[in-house]
Coordinates of C-alpha atoms in Angstrom, one line a residue:
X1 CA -97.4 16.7 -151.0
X2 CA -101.1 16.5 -151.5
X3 CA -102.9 17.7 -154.5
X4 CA -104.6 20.9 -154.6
X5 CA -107.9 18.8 -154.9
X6 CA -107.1 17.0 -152.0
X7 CA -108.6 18.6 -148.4
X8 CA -106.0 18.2 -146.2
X9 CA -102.2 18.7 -145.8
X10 CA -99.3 16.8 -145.5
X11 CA -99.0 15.4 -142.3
X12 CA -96.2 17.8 -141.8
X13 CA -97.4 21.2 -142.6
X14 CA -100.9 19.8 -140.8
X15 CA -99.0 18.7 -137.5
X16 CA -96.7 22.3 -138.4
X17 CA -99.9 24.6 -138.3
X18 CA -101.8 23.2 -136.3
X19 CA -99.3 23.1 -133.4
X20 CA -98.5 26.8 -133.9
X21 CA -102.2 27.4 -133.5
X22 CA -102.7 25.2 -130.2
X23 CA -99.7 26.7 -128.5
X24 CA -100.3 30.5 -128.9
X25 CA -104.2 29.8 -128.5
X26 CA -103.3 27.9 -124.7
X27 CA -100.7 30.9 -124.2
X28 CA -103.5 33.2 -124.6
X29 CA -105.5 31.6 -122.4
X30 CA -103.6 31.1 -119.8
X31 CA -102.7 34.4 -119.8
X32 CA -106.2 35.9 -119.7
X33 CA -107.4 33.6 -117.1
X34 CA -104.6 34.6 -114.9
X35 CA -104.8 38.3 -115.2
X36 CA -108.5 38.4 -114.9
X37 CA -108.4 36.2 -112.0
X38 CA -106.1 38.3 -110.6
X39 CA -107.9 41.2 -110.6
X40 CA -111.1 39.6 -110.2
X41 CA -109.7 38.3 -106.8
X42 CA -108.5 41.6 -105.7
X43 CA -111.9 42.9 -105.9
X44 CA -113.7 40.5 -104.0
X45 CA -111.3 39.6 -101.6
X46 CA -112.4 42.0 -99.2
X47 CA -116.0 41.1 -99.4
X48 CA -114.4 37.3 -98.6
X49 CA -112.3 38.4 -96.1
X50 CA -114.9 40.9 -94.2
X51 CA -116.4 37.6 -92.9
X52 CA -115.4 36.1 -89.3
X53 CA -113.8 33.7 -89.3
X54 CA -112.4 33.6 -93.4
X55 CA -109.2 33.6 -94.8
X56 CA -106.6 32.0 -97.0
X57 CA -109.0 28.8 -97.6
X58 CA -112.0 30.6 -98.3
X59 CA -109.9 32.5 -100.7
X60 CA -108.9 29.3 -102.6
X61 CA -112.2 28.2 -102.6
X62 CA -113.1 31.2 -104.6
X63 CA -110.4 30.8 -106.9
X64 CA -111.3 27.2 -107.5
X65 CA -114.9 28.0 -108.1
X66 CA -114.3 31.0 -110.5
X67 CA -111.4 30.0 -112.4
X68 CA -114.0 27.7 -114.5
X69 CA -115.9 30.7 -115.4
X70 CA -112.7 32.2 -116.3
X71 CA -112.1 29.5 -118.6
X72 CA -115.6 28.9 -120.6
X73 CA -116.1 32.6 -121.1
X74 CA -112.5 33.2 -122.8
X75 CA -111.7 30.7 -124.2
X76 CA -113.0 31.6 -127.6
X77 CA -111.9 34.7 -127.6
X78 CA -108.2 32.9 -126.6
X79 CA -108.9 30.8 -129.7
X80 CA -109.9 33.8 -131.8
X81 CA -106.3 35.9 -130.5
X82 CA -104.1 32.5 -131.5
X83 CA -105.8 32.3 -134.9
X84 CA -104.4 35.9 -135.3
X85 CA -101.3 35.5 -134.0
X86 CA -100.7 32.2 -135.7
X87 CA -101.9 33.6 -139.1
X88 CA -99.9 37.0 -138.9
X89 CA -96.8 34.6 -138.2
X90 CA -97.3 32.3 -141.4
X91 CA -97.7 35.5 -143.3
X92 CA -94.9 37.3 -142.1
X93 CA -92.6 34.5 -142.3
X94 CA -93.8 34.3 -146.1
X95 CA -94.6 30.3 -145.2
X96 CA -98.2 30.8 -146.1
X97 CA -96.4 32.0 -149.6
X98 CA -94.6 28.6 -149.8
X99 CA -97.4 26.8 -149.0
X100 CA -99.2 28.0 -152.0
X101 CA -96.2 27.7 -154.7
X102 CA -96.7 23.9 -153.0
X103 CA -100.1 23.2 -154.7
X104 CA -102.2 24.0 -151.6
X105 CA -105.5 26.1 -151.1
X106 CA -106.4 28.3 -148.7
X107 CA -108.9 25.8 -147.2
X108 CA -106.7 23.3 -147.0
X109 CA -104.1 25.4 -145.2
X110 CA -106.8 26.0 -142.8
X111 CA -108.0 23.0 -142.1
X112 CA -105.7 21.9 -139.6
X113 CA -106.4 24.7 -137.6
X114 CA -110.3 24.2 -137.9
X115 CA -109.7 20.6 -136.9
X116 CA -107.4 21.8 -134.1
X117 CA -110.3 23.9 -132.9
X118 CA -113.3 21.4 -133.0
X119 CA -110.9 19.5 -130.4
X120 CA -110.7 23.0 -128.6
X121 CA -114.9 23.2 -129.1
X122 CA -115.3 19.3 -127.8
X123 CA -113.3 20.2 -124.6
X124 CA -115.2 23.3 -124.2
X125 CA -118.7 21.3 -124.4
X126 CA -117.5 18.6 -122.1
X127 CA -115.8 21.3 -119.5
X128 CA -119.2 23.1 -119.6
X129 CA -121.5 20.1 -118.7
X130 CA -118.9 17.9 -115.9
X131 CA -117.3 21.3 -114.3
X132 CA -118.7 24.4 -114.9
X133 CA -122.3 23.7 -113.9
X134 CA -121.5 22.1 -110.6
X135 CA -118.8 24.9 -109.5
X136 CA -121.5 27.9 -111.1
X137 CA -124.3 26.3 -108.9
X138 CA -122.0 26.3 -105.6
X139 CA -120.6 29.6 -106.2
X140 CA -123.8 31.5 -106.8
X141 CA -125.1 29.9 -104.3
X142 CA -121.7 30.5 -101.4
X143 CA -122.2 34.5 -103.0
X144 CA -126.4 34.9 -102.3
X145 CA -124.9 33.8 -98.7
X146 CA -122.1 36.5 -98.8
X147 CA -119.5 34.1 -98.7
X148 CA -119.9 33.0 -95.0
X149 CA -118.7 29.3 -93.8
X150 CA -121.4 26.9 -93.8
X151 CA -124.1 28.5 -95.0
X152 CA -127.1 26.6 -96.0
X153 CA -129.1 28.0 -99.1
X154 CA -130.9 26.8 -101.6
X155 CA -128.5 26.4 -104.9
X156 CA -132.0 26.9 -106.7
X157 CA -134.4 29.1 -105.2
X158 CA -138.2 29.1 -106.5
X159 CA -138.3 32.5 -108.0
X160 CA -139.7 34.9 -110.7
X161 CA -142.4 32.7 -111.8
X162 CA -144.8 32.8 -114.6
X163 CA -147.9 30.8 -116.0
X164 CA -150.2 32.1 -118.3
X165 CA -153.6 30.9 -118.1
X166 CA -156.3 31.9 -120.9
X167 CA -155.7 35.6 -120.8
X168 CA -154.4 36.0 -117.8
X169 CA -150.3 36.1 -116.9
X170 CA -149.7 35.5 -113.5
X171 CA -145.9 36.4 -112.1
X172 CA -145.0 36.1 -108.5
X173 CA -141.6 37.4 -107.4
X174 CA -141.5 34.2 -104.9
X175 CA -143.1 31.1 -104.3
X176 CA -143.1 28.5 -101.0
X177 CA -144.5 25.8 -100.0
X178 CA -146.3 23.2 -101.8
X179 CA -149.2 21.9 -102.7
X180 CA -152.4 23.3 -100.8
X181 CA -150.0 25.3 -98.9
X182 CA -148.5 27.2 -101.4
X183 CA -148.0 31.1 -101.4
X184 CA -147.3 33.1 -104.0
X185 CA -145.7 36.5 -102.9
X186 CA -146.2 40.3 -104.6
X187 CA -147.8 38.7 -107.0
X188 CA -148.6 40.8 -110.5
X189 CA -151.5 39.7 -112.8
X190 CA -151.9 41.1 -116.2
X191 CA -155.4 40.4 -117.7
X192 CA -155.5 41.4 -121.8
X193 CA -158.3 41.0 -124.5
X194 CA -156.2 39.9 -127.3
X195 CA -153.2 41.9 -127.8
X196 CA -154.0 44.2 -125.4
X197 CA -154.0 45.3 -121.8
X198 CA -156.9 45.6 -120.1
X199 CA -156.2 45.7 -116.1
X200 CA -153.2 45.2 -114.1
X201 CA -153.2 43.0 -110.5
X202 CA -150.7 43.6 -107.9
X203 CA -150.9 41.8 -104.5
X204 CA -149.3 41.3 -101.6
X205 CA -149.7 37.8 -101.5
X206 CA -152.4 34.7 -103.4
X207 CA -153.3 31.3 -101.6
X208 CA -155.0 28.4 -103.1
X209 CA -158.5 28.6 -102.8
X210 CA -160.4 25.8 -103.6
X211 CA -160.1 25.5 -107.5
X212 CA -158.7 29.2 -107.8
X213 CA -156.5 31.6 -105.9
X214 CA -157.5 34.0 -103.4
X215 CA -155.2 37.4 -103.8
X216 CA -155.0 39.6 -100.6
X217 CA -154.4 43.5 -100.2
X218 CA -155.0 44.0 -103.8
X219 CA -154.3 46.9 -106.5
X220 CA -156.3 47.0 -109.5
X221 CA -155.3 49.2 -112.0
X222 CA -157.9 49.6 -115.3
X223 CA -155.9 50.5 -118.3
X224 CA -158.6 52.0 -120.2
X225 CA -160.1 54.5 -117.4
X226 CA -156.8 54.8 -115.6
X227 CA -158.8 54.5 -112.5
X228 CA -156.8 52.8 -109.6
X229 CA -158.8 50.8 -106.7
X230 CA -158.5 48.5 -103.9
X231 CA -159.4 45.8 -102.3
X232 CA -159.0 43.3 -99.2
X233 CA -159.1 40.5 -101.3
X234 CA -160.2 38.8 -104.5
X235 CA -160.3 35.4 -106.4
X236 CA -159.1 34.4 -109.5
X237 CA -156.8 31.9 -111.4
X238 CA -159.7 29.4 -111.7
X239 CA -158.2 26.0 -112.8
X240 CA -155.0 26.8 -112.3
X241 CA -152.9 23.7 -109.8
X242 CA -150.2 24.7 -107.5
X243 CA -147.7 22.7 -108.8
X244 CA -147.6 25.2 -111.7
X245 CA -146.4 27.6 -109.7
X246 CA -143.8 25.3 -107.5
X247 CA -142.5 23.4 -110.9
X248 CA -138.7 25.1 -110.8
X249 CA -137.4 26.6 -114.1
X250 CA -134.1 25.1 -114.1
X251 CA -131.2 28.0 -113.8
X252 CA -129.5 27.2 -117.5
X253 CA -125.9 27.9 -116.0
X254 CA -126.6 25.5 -113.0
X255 CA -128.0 22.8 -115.1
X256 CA -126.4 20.2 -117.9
X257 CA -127.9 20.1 -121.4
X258 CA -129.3 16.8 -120.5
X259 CA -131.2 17.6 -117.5
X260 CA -132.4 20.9 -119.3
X261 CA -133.4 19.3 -121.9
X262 CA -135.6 17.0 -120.0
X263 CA -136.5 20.6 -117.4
X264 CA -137.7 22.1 -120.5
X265 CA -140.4 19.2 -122.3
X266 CA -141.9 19.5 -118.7
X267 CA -142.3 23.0 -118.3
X268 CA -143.6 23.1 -122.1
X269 CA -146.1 20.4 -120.8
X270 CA -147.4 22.4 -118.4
X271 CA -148.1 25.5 -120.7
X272 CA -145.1 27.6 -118.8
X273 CA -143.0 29.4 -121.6
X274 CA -139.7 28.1 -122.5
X275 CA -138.3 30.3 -124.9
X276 CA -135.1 31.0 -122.4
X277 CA -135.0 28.2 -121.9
X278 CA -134.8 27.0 -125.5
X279 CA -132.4 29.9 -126.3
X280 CA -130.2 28.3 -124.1
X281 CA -130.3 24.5 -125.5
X282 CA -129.2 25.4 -128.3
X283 CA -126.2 28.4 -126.9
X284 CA -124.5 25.6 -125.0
X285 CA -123.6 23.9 -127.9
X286 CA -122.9 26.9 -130.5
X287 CA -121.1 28.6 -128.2
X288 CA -118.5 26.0 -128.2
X289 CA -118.7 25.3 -131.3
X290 CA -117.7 28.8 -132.5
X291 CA -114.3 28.0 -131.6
X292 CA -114.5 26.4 -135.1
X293 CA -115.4 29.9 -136.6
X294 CA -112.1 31.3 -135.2
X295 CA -109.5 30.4 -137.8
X296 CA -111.7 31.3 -141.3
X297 CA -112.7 34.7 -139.5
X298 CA -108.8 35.1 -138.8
X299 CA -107.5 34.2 -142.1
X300 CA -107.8 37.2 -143.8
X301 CA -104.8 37.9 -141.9
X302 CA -103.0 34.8 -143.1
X303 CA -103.7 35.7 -147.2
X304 CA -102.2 38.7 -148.2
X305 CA -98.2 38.9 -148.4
X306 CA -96.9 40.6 -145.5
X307 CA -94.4 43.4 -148.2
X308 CA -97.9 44.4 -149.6
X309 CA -97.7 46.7 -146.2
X310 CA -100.8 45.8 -144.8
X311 CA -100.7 42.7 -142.8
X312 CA -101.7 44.8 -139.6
X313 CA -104.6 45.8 -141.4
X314 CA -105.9 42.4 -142.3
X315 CA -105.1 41.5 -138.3
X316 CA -107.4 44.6 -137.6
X317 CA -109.7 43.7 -139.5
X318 CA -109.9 39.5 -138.6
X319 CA -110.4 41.0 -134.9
X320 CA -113.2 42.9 -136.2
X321 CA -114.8 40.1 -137.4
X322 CA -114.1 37.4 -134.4
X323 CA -115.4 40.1 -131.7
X324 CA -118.2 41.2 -134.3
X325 CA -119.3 37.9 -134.1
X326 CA -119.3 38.1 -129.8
X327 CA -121.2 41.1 -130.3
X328 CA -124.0 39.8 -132.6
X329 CA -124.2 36.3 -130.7
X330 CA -124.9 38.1 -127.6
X331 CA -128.0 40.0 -129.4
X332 CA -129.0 37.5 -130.4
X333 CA -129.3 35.5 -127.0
X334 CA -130.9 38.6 -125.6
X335 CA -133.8 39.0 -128.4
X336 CA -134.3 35.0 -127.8
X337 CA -134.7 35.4 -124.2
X338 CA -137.2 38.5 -124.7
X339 CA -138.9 36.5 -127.2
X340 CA -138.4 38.8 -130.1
X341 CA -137.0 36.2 -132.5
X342 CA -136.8 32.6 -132.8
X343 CA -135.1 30.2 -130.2
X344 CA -133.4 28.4 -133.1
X345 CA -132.3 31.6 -134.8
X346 CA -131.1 33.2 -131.4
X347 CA -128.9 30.3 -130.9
X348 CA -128.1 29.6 -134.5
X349 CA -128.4 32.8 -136.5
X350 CA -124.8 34.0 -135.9
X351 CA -122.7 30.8 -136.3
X352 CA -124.4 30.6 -139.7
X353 CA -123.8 34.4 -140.5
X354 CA -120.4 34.4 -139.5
X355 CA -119.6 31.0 -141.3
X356 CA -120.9 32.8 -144.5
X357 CA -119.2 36.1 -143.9
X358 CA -115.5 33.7 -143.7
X359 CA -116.3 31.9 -146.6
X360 CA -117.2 34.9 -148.6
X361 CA -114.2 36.9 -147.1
X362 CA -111.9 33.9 -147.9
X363 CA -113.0 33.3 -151.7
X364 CA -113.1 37.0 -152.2
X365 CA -109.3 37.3 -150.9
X366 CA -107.4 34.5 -151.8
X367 CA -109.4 31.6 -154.0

């Protein structure tokens, strides 16, 4: 047996917890991914099925493209259930108890687990960039075409664009074409003086116009008079190319961290914001790696002898933490993607938190 000072297990008791942990996290799994595929397919299956021509393979193919969804959106939470279950078992069985007259710590009865899960996190990460972009890009695509056979549509259409120029922020809902042919469509233009608004732009459509953009059937709306006016056409957006507008914002789900990465450094070149973007860089690899954060939010279950009368209580409250943790890392993303904090911190922030919060929880419990 290892010394208390040592951090890690006997092979035995390391191989022991950790397979407990692997097994009930995989049977939770499975089991959520079935039963939400389940009922996932019995609601769209009539949408499928509505379309001459589908049947029994079109419904496969919808099973094949969603059940990797499935898979990268619950898997921590299966991770975060089989920590639970796999601490309220040691506990209950008074092992965790033997483990401690052994000599071991709290930490290093976790460990296995912890290193159990970083497996779990690296097969998360890997899923996400060879599977789950490819499958999300065909199925988004397969559902804008209401799941009819054949149907040819861009996986990555050119839309909801934004560049900022001086004080100007242009946004057009759509964009084709390219080069001197492009067209912008309902196009918005918000024109400030510093921090604030001073007229707003709406148009029908905006061409290229020699070194600027000419707008037509035109809305102006003056912020400070409230006076609202027309016009058949006007021309702004001076110095501003077209491929600005036709450079693609890569779709984050659609797209691997490498190709995003490289999406992102030439959008930032351009002056287009990347906060998103950003937000997401840094939430394809923390979200994985939260799997990690599963077993020292669950151990509070695990530390606490189970005749004290309230191991359901420390279960309650480990599943407190693991989905309080959900909750505040999906904040977080939003107030990245609005631009109210940090990409770093919206990506970040929680992990750190939460890694705190176990540590604290554990020491305060058990070391």
């Amino acid at each position: 047996m290892s010394s208390a000072l040592s951090l890690w297990p006997s092979p035995t008791i390391a191989t022991y917890t950790a397979r407990l942990f692997m097994m009930r996290t995989l049977a939770f799994a499975i089991g959520l991914v079935a039963i939400l595929q389940t009922l996932d397919l019995l609601t769209e299956s009539n949408k499928i099925l509505a379309i001459d021509g589908n049947g029994n393979a079109e419904l496969l193919r919808y099973v094949q493209l969603r059940v990797p969804q499935l898979i990268s959106q619950f898997l921590p939470f299966s991770v975060l259930l089989g920590a639970l279950v796999t601490m309220a078992t040691l506990s209950q069985n008074s092992e965790v108890t033997i483990f401690r007259a052994a000599g071991l710590s709290a930490h290093q009865i976790l460990y296995p687990m912890m290193a159990a899960a970083l497996g779990l996190s690296l097969f998360h990460f890997t899923f996400n960039e060879l599977v789950l972009v490819r499958t999300n890009a065909e199925l988004i695509a397969w559902e804008k075409a209401e799941y009819r056979r054949d149907a040819e549509i861009d996986t990555n259409p050119l839309t909801d664009v934004w560049v900022r120029e001086g004080r100007e922020i242009i946004h057009a809902d759509s964009v084709t074409g390219s080069g001197k042919e492009t067209v912008l469509h309902d196009v918005r233009v918000d024109r400030r003086d510093g921090s604030r608004l001073r007229q707003i732009i709406n148009a029908k459509s905006g061409r290229p116009d020699g070194n600027a953009w000419l707008l037509n059937d035109v809305r102006i709306f003056t912020v400070r008079t409230g006076a609202l006016s027309r016009a058949p056409e006007i021309r702004l957006g001076t110095g501003i190319e077209p491929d600005r507008f036709t450079m693609r914002a890569p779709d984050p789900d659609r797209t691997n961290i490498a190709d995003l990465w490289k999406q992102t450094r030439l959008l930032e070149s351009v002056g287009r914001g990347t906060d998103s973007l950003r937000v997401a860089l840094y939430h394809k690899v923390s979200l994985p790696l939260s799997a990690v954060l599963m077993p020292l939010l669950g151990a509070v279950t695990a530390f606490g002898l189970a005749r004290s009368g309230r191991l359901f209580a420390r279960a309650v409250v480990g599943m407190a933490l693991g989905f309080a943790y959900f909750v505040a890392d999906n904040f977080m993303v939003a107030m990245g993607e609005f631009g109210t904090v940090p990409p770093w911190a919206a990506g970040w922030a929680p992990f750190l938190l939460f890694f705190l919060v176990g540590e604290a929880v554990l020491f305060r419990t058990e070391e």
